[in-house]
Coordinates of C-alpha atoms in Angstrom, one line a residue:
X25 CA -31.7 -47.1 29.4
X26 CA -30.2 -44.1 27.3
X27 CA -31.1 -44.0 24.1
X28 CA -30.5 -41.7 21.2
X29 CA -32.7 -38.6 19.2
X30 CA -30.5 -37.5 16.5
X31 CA -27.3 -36.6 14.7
X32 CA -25.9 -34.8 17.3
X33 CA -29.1 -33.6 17.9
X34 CA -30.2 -35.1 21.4
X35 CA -33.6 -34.2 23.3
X36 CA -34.7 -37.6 25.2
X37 CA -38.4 -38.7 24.3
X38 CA -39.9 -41.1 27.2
X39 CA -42.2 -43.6 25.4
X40 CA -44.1 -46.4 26.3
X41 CA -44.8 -48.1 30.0
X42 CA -41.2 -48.8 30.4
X43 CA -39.7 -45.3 30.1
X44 CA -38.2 -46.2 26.9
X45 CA -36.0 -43.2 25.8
X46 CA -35.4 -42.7 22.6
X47 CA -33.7 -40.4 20.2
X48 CA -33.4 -39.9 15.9
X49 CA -30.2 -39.8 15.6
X50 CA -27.9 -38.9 12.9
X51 CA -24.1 -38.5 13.7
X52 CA -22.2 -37.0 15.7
X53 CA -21.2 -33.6 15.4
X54 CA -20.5 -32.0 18.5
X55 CA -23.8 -30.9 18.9
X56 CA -25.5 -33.2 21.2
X57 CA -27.1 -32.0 24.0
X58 CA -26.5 -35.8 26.2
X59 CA -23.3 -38.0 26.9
X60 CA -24.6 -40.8 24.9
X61 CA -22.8 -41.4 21.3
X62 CA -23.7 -43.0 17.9
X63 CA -22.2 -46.1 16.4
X64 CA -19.4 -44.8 14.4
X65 CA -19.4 -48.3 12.2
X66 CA -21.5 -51.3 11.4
X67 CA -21.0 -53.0 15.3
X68 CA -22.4 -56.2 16.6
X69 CA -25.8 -55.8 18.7
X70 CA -26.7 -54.1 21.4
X71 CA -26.2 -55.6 24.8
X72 CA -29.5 -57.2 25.6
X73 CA -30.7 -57.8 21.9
X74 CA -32.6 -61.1 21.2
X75 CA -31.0 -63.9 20.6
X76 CA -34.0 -65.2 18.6
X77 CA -35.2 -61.8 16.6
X78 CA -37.2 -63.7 13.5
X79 CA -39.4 -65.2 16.3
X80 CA -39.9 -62.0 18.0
X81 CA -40.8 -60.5 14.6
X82 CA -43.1 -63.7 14.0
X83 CA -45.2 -63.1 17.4
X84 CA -45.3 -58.9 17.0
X85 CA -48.1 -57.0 15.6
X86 CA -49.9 -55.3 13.7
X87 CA -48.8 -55.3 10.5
X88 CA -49.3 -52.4 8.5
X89 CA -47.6 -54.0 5.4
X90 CA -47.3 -57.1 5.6
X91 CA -44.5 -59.9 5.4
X92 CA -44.8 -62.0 1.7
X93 CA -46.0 -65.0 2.5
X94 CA -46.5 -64.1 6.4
X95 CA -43.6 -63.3 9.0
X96 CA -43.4 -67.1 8.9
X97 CA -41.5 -66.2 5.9
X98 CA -38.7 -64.9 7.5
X99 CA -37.4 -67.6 8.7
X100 CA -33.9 -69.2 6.5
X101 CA -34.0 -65.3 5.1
X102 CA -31.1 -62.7 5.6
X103 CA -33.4 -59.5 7.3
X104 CA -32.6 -56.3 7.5
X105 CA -35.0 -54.6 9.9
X106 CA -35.2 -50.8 10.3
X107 CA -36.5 -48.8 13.5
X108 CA -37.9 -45.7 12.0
X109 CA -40.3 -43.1 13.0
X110 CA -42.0 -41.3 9.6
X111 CA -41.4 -37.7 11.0
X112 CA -37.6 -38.0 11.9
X113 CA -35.3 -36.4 9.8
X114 CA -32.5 -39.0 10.5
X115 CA -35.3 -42.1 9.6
X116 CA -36.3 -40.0 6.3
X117 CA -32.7 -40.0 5.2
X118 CA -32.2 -43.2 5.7
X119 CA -35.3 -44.9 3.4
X120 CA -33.5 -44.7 0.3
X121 CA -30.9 -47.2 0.8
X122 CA -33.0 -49.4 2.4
X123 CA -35.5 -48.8 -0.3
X124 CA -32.5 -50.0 -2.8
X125 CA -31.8 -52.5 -0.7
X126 CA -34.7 -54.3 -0.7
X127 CA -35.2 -54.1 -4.6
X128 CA -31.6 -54.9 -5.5
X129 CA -31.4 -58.1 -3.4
X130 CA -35.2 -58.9 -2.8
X131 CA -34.8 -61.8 -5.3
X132 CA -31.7 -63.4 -3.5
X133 CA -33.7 -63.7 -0.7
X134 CA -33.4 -60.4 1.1
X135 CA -36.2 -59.2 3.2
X136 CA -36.3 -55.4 4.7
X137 CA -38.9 -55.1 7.5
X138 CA -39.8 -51.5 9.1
X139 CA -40.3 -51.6 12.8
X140 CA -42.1 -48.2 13.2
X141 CA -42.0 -47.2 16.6
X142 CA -43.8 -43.8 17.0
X143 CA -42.2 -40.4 18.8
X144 CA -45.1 -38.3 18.4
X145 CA -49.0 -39.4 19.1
X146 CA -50.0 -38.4 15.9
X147 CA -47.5 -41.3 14.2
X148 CA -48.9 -43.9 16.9
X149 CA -52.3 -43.6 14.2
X150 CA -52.2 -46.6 11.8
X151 CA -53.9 -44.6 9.2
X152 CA -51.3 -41.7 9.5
X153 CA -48.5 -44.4 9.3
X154 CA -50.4 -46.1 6.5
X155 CA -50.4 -42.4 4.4
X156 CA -46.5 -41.8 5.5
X157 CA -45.1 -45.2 3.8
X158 CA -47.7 -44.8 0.5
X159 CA -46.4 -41.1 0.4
X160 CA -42.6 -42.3 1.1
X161 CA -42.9 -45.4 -1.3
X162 CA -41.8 -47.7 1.5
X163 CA -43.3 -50.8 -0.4
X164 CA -41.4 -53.1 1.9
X165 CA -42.7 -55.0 4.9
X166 CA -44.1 -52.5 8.2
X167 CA -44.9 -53.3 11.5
X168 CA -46.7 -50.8 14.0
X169 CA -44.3 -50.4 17.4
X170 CA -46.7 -48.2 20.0
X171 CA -46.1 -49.8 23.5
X172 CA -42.4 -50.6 21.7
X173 CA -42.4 -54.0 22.8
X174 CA -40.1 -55.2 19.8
X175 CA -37.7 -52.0 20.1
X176 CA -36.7 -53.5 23.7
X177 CA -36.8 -56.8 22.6
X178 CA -33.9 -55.8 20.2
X179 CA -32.7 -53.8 22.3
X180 CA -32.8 -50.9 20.5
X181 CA -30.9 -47.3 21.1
X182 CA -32.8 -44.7 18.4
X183 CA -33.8 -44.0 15.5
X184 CA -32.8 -44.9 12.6
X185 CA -31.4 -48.4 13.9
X186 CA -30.8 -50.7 11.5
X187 CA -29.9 -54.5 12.1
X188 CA -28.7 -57.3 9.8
X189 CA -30.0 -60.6 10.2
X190 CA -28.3 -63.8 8.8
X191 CA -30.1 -66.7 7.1
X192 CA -29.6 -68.6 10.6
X193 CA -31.7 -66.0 12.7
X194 CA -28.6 -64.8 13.8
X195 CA -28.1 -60.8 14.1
X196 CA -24.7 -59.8 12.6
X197 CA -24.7 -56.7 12.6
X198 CA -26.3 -53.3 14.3
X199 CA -26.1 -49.4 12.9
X200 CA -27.1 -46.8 15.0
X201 CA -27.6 -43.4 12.7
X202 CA -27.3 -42.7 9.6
X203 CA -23.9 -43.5 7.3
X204 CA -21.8 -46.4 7.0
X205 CA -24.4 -47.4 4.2
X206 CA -21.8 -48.8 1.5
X207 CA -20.3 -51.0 4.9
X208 CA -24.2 -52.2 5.6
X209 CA -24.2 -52.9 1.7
X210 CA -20.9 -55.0 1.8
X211 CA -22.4 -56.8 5.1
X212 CA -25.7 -57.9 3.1
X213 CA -23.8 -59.0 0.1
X214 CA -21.6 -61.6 2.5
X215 CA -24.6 -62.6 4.5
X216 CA -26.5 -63.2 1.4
X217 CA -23.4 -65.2 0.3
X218 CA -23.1 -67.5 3.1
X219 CA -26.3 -68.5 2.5
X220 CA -25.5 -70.2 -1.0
X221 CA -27.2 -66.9 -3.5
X222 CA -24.9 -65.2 -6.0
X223 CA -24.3 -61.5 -6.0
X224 CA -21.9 -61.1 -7.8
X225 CA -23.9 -60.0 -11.1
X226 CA -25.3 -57.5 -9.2
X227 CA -23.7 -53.9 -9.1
X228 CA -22.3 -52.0 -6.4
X229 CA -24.3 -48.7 -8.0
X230 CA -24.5 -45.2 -6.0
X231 CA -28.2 -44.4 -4.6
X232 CA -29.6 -41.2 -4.9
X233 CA -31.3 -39.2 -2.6
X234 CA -33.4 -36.6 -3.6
X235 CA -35.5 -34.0 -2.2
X236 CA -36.0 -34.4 1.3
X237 CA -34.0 -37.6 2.1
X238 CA -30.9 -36.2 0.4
X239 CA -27.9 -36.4 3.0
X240 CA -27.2 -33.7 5.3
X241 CA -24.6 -31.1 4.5
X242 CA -22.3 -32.2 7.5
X243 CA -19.6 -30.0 7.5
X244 CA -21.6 -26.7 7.5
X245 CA -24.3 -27.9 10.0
X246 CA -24.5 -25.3 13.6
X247 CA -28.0 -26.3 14.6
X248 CA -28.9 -28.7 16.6
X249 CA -32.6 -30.6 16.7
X250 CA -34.7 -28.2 18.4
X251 CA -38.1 -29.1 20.1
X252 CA -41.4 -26.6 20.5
X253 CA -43.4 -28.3 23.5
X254 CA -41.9 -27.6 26.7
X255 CA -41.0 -30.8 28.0
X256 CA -37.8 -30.6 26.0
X257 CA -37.2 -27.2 24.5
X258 CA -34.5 -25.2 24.9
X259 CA -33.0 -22.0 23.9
X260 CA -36.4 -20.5 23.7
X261 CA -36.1 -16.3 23.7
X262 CA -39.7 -14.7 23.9
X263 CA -40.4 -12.4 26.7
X264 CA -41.1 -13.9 29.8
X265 CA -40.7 -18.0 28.8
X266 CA -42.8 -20.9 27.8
X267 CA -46.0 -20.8 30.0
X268 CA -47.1 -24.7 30.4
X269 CA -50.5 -25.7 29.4
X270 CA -52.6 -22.5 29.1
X271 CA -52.7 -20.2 26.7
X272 CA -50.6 -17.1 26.2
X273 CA -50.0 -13.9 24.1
X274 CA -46.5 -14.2 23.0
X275 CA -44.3 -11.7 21.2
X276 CA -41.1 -11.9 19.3
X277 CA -37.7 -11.2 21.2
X278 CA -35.9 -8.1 20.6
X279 CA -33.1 -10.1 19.0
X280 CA -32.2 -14.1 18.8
X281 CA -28.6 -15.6 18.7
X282 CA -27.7 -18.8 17.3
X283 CA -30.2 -21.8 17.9
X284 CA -32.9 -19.4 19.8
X285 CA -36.3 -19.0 18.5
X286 CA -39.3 -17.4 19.9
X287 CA -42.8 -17.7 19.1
X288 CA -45.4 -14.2 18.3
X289 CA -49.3 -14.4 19.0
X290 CA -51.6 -16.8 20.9
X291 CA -50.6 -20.2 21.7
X292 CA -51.1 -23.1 23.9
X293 CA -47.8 -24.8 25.0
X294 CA -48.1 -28.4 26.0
X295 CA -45.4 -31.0 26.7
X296 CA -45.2 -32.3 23.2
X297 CA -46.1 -29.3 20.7
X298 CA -47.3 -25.4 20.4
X299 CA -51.1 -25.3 19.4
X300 CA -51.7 -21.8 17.6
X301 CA -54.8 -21.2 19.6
X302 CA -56.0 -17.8 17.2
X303 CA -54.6 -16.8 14.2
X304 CA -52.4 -15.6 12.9
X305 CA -49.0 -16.6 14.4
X306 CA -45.0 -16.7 14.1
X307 CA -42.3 -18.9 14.6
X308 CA -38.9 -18.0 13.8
X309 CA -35.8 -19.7 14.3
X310 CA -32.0 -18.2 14.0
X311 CA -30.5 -21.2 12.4
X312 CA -26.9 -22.5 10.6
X313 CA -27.9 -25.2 8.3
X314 CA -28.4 -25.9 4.5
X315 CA -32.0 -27.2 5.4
X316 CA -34.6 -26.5 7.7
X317 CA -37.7 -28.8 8.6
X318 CA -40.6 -28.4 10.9
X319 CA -42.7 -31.3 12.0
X320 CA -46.3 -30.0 11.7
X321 CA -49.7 -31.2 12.4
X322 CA -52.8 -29.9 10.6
X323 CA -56.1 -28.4 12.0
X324 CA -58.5 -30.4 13.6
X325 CA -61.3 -29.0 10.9
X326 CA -59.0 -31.2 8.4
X327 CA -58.6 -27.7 6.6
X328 CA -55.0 -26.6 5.3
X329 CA -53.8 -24.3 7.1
X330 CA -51.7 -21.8 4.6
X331 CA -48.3 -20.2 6.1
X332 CA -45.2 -18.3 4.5
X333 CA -41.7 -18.9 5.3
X334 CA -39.3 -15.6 4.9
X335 CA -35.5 -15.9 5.4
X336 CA -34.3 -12.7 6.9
X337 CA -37.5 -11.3 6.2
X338 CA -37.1 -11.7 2.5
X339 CA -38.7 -14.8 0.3
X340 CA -36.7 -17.8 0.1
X341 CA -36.2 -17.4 -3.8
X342 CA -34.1 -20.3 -4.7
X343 CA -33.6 -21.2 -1.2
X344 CA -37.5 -22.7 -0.5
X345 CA -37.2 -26.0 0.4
X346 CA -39.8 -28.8 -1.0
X347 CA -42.9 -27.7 0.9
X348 CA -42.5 -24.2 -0.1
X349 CA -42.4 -22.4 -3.6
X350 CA -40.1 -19.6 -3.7
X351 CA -42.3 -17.2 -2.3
X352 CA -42.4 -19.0 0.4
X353 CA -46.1 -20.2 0.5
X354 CA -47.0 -23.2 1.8
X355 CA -50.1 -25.3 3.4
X356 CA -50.0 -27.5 6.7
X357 CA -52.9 -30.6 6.3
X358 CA -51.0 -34.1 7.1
X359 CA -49.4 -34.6 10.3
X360 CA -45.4 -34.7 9.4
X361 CA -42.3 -33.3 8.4
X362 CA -42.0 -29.9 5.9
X363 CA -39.0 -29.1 4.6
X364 CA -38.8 -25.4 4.7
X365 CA -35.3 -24.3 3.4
X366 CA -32.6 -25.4 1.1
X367 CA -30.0 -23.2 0.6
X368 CA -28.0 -23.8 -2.6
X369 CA -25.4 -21.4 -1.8
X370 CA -22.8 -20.4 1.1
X371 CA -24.2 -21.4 4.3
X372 CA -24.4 -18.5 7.3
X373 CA -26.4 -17.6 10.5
X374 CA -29.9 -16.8 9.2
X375 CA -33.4 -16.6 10.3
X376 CA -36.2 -18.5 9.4
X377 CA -39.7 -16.9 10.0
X378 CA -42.9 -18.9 9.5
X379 CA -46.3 -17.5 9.5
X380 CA -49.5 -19.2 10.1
X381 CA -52.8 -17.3 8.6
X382 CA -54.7 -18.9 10.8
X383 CA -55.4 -21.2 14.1
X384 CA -55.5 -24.7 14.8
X385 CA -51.9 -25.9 13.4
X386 CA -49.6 -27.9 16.0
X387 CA -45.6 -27.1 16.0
X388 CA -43.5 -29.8 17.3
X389 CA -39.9 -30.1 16.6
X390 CA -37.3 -27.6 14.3
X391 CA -34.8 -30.1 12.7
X392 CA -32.0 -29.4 10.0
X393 CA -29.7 -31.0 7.8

């Protein structure tokens, strides 16, 4: 089963016993590295989807947050549930309008439910997941995914996913990405409708994203996802390649084009992420994006581990994106995404350049927006 890893930006993930392939997917842009292609509109389900998806909900677990009442609850509801994974870009931009959703509509009846269904093994840990939603203010209900048994009872194609449940258990509706949000809206409003609660005093107001869920700049975005362990990197430049599961001296390439990157000083490759091995080490990246994000995963000590972005070897200055001041400093401790760089002005080929003061942090995947 092909499924989808973002916006354009495809590199396949196999999870679970099933070979469940997944991507965090955005939309389309050209960029995508596989034949498969996002839902371009709010469609109906995916072939294979349950036909009875509250009771598939009611039997799943565990619950991180849990249903109101129990998942029993559910039942005669309209439910929106969400198939997210905390350190996706494409899932992160996503939680605000299900955030509004669930408070605008919560007291007609609406419930949002989270499915998250882990890419990395560091988001399969409860307590990680547990910090990620109290950190992201996803109040509403969350249900851990590992072996994801409910993602292929739905059916489900990537990350985000989002499918709209009717008050009859019935699923009316499936988005695969992100956009179409003021269609999904619309879609809740009539499903809400049909089952006998009035909307209509409640406004159709814009949601605003801020910080690192704000939407994507689009029509100025070159780079595509881009992942650090070697079972699906790509476009990697450093002198004589990745070397698999050992560690290695590398040094910077003499130049990188578009989308390369390279990686200076000792590290240990493995399928999944780059473990900087001794300190201190470099990433860069030559990128064409407004933002830049690098999912991250602390030191085993549990000690922050300080680094400093440069942008063509110069500060980021107003550029620095949320993890960053504009000196570019920064410290890696939880396991997720850091935004790195957002550029206010025009957008052009650049290079990102992060350096680690010392061992033990984990390098995973380069995404932008």
């Amino acid at each position: 089963m092909n499924q989808k890893r973002s916006l354009g930006f495809a590199a396949a993930a196999v999870v679970a016993a099933a070979a469940t392939t997944a991507i965090c997917f955005g939309d389309a842009l050209g960029l995508v590295r596989s034949a498969a292609k996002p839902v371009e509109t709010i469609g109906s389900a995916p072939f294979g989807t349950t036909s009875r998806p509250i009771e598939v909900l009611q039997d799943a677990s565990p619950w991180l947050t849990p249903v109101p009442g129990s998942p029993k609850a559910l039942r005669g509801k309209v439910v929106i549930v969400n198939f997210w994974t905390y350190s996706c870009i494409n899932s992160l931009r996503a939680l605000p309008y299900l955030r509004a959703w669930s408070e605008r509509y919560g007291a007609k009846g609406l419930e949002v439910v989270g499915v998250h269904a882990p890419e990395f093994g560091f988001e399969k840990d409860p307590a990680n997941v547990r910090l990620a939603t109290s950190q992201l203010n996803v109040r509403y209900a969350n249900l851990q995914d590992n072996d994801y048994a409910v993602w292929r009872d739905f059916a489900n194609q990537g990350w985000p996913g989002i499918y709209f449940i009717d008050a009859k258990g019935k699923v009316r509706g499936y988005r695969l990405g992100e956009g179409k949000y003021a269609e999904g809206e619309q879609l809740i409003r009539t499903l809400l409708a049909e089952a006998g609660q009035d909307v209509s005093g409640i406004p159709l107001a814009p949601i605003e994203a801020k910080g690192v869920e704000a939407q994507a700049d689009w029509a100025d975005l070159r780079s595509p996802e881009a992942y650090i362990g070697y079972d699906k990197a790509v476009d990697f430049a450093s002198p004589g390649g990745l070397k698999q599961d050992r560690s290695h001296g590398y040094s910077s390439a003499t130049d990188l084009s578009l989308n390369q990157w390279d990686l200076a000083g000792s590290w240990k490759v493995d399928g999944e992420y780059a473990l900087l091995e001794s300190g201190p080490g470099t990433i860069r990246f030559r990128f064409h994006a407004r933002d830049t994000h690098l999912v991250l995963g602390g030191a085993q000590d549990g000690q922050p581990v300080r680094f400093r972005v440069t942008i063509d070897g110069k500060a980021p200055g107003a550029s620095h994106g949320v993890d960053v001041d504009a000196a570019g400093w920064g410290q890696v401790k939880e396991d997720r995404l850091y935004q790195l760089v957002r550029q206010p002005g025009a957008i052009t080929d650049r290079t990102v350049t992060i350096e680690f003061a010392r061992p033990g942090v984990r390098a995973y995947v380069f995404t932008f927006g």
